[in-house]
Coordinates of C-alpha atoms in Angstrom, one line a residue:
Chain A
X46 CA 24.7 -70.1 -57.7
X47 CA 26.3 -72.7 -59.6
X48 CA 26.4 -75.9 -58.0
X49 CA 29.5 -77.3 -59.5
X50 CA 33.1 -76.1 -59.4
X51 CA 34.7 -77.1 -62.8
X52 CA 38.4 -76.4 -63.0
X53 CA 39.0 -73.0 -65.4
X54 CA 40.9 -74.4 -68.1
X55 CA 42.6 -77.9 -69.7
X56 CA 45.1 -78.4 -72.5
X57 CA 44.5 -81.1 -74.5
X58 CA 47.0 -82.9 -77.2
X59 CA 45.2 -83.7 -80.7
X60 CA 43.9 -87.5 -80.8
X61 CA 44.4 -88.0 -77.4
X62 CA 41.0 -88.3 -74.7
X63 CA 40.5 -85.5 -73.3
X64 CA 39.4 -85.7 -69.3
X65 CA 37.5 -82.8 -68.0
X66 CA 36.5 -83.2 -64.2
X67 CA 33.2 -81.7 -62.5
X68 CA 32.5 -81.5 -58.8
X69 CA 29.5 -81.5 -57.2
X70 CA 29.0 -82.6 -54.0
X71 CA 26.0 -81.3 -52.9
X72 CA 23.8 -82.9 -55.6
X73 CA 20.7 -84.1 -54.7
X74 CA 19.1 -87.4 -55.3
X75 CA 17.1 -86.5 -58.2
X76 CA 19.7 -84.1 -60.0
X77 CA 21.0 -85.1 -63.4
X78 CA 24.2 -84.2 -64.3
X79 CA 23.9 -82.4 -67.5
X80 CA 26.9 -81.0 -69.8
X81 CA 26.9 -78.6 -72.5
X82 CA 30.0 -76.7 -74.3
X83 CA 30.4 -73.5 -76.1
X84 CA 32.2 -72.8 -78.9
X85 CA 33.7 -69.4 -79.0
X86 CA 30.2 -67.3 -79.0
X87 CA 27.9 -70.0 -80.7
X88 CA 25.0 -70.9 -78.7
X89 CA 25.7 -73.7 -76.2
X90 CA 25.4 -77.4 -77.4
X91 CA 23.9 -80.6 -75.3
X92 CA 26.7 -83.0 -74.8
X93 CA 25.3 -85.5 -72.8
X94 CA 23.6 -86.1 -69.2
X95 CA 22.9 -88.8 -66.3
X96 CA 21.9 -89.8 -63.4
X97 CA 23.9 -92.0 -61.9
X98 CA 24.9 -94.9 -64.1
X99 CA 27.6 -93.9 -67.0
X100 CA 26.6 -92.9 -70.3
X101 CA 27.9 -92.9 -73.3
X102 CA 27.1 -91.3 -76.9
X103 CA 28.3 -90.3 -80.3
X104 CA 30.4 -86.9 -79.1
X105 CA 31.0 -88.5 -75.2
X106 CA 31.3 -90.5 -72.4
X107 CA 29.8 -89.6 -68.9
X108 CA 31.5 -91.0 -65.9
X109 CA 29.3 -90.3 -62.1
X110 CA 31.5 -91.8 -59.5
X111 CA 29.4 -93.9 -57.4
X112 CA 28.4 -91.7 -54.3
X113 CA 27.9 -88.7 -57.4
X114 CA 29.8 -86.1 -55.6
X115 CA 31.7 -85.5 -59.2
X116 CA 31.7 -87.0 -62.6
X117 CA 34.2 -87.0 -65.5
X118 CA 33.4 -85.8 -68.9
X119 CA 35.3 -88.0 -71.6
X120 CA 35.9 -86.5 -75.4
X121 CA 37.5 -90.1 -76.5
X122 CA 39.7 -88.4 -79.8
X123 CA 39.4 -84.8 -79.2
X124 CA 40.1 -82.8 -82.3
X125 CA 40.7 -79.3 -82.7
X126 CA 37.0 -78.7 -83.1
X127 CA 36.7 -79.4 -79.7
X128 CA 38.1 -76.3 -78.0
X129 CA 35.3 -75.0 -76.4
X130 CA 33.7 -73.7 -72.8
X131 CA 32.7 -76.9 -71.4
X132 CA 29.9 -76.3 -68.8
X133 CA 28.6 -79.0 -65.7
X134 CA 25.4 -78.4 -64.7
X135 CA 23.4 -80.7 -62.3
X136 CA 19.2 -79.8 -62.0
X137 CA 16.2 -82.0 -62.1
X138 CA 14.9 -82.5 -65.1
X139 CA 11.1 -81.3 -64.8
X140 CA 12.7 -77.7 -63.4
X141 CA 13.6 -74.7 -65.0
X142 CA 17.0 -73.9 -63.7
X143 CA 19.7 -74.1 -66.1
X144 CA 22.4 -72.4 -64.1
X145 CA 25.5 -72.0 -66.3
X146 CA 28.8 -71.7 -63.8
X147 CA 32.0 -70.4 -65.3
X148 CA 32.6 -73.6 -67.3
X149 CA 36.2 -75.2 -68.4
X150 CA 37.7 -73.7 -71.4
X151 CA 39.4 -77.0 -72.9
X152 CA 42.3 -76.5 -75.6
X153 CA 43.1 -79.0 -78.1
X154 CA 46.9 -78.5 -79.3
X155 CA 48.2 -80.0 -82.5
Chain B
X210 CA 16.5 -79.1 -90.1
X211 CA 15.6 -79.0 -86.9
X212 CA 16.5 -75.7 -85.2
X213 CA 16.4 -72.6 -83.1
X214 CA 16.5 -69.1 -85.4
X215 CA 17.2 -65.5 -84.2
X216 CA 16.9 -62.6 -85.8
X217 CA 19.0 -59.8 -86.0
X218 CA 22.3 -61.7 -85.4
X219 CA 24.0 -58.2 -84.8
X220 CA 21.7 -54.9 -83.8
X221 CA 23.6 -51.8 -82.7
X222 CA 20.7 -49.2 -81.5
X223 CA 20.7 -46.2 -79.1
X224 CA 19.3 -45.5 -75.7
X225 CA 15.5 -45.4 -75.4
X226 CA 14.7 -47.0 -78.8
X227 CA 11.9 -49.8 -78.4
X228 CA 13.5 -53.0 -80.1
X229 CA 12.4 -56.4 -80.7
X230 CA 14.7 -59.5 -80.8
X231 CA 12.6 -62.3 -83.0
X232 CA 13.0 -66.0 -81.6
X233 CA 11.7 -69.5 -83.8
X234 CA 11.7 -73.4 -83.3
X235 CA 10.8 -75.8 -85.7
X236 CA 10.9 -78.8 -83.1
X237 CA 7.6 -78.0 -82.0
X238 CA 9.1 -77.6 -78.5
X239 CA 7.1 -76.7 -75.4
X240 CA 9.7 -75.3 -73.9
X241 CA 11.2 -71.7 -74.6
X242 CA 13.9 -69.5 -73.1
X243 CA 16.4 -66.6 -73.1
X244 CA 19.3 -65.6 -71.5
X245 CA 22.4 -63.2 -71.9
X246 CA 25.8 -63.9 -71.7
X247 CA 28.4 -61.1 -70.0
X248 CA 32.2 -61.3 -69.4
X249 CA 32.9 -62.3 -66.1
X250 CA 28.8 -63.3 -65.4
X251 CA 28.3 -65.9 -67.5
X252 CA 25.3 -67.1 -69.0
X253 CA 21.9 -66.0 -66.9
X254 CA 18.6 -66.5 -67.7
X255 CA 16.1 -63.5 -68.2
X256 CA 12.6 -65.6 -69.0
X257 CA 11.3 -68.9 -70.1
X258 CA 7.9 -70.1 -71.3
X259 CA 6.8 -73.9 -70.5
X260 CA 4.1 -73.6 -73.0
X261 CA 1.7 -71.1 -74.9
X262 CA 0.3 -67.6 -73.1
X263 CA 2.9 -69.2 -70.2
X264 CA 5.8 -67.4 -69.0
X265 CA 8.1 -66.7 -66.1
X266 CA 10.7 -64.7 -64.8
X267 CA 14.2 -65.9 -64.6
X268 CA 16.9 -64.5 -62.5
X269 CA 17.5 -61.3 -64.4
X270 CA 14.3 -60.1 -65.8
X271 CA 14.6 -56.8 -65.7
X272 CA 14.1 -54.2 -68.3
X273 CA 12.7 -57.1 -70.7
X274 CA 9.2 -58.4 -71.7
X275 CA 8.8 -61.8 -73.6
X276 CA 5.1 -62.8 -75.2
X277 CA 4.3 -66.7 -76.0
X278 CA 1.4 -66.1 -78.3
X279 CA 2.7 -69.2 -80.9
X280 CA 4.1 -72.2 -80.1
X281 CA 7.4 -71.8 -82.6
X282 CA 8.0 -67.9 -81.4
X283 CA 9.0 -66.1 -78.2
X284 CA 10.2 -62.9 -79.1
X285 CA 12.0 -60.6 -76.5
X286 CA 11.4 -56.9 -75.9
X287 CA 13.8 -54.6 -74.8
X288 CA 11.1 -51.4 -74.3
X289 CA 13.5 -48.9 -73.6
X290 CA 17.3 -50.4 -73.9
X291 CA 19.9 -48.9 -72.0
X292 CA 23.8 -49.4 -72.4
X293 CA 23.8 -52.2 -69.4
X294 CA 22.2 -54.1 -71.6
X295 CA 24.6 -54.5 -74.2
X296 CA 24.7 -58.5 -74.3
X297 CA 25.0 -61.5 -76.5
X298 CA 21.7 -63.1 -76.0
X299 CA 20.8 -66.9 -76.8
X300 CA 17.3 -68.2 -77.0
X301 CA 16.8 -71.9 -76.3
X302 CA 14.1 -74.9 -77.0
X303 CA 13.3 -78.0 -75.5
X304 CA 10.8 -80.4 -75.5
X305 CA 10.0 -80.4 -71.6
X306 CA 10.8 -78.2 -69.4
X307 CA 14.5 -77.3 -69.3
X308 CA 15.3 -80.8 -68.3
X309 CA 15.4 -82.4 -71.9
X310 CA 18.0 -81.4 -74.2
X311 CA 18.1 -77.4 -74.9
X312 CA 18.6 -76.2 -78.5
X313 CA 20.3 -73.2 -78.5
X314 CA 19.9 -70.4 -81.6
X315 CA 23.4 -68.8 -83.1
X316 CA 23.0 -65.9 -80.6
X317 CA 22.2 -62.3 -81.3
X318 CA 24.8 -59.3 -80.7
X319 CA 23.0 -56.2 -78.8
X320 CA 24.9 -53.5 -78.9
X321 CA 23.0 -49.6 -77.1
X322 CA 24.6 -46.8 -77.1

């Protein structure tokens, strides 16, 4: 079973951050939080991951609230490429469980 | 360019006939894995390999065999397809264990009749 609950879809205006929430409150204390997104029936693509400090990268931000029971995936500008599946997954990282849940399906809007 | 190739993209095939789905990495990854994707089920994992001549069951192995004879490849077997295994399939790469980043290939369309 996923461990997350992600909610099943987002609208999103053009150029404006889009905010996609992730719950997981019975993470353990060596799970990463790991997020990926699909894009219609490409593969899936890494976004970004952490443990508990916020990350940030070139497509993302990753916000873990401080006790980690949820986190907040940030597209800063999200374009219409960014429609997409977006999938939560927290596991440790020397496993091999990568458990996909249902995901969010985010829509970017003109 | 570093990535994950599958080949065919799109098979269509009937009932019984033995069919191979061909799986490459150029990122000299350790890691190796595939899964299907269904409506409604998601994306579930059938096997993964941690290294060479190493591999495992995943939560839906069933009717499928997978060899890790090279580094780069990890072809899956479908022995004797049947219809409930019609499928998108996705083969993935990482460099350890399925904790680094995966690399996922464009997916490959199985279609038995």
């Amino acid at each position: 079973d996923a461990k997350t609950t992600q909610p099943p879809s987002m609208d999103c205006a053009e150029g404006r951050a889009a905010n996609l929430p992730c719950n997981h409150s019975t993470i353990s204390g060596n799970e990463y939080v790991y997020w990926y997104r699909q894009i219609h029936s490409q593969g899936p693509q890494y976004i970004i991951h952490g443990l508990k400090n916020n990350e940030t990268n070139e497509m993302a931000s990753l916000i873990i609230t401080e006790d980690r029971k949820s986190s907040t995936l940030i597209l800063p500008h999200a374009t219409l490429r960014d429609t997409a599946v977006y999938y939560c997954i927290v596991r440790v990282p020397d496993g091999n469980d990568m458990r996909f849940g249902a995901g969010t399906r985010l829509t970017v809007k003109p | 360019e570093a990535q994950v190739t599958q080949n065919p993209r799109y098979l269509i095939t009937v009932t019984g006939k033995k069919l191979t789905v061909t799986c490459s990495q150029n990122m000299n990854h350790e890691y190796m894995s595939w899964y299907r994707q269904d409506p409604g089920l998601g994306l579930r994992q059938i096997y993964y390999s941690m290294n060479v001549e190493v591999t495992d069951k995943g939560d839906v192995p069933e009717g499928y065999k997978v060899s890790r004879k090279e580094k780069r490849n990890f072809p899956l077997i479908l022995e004797s397809p049947s219809p409930n295994q019609t499928s998108l399939y996705f083969c993935a790469s990482s460099l350890a264990g399925a904790g680094g980043e995966q690399y996922f290939g464009p997916g490959t369309r199985l279609t038995v009749t």
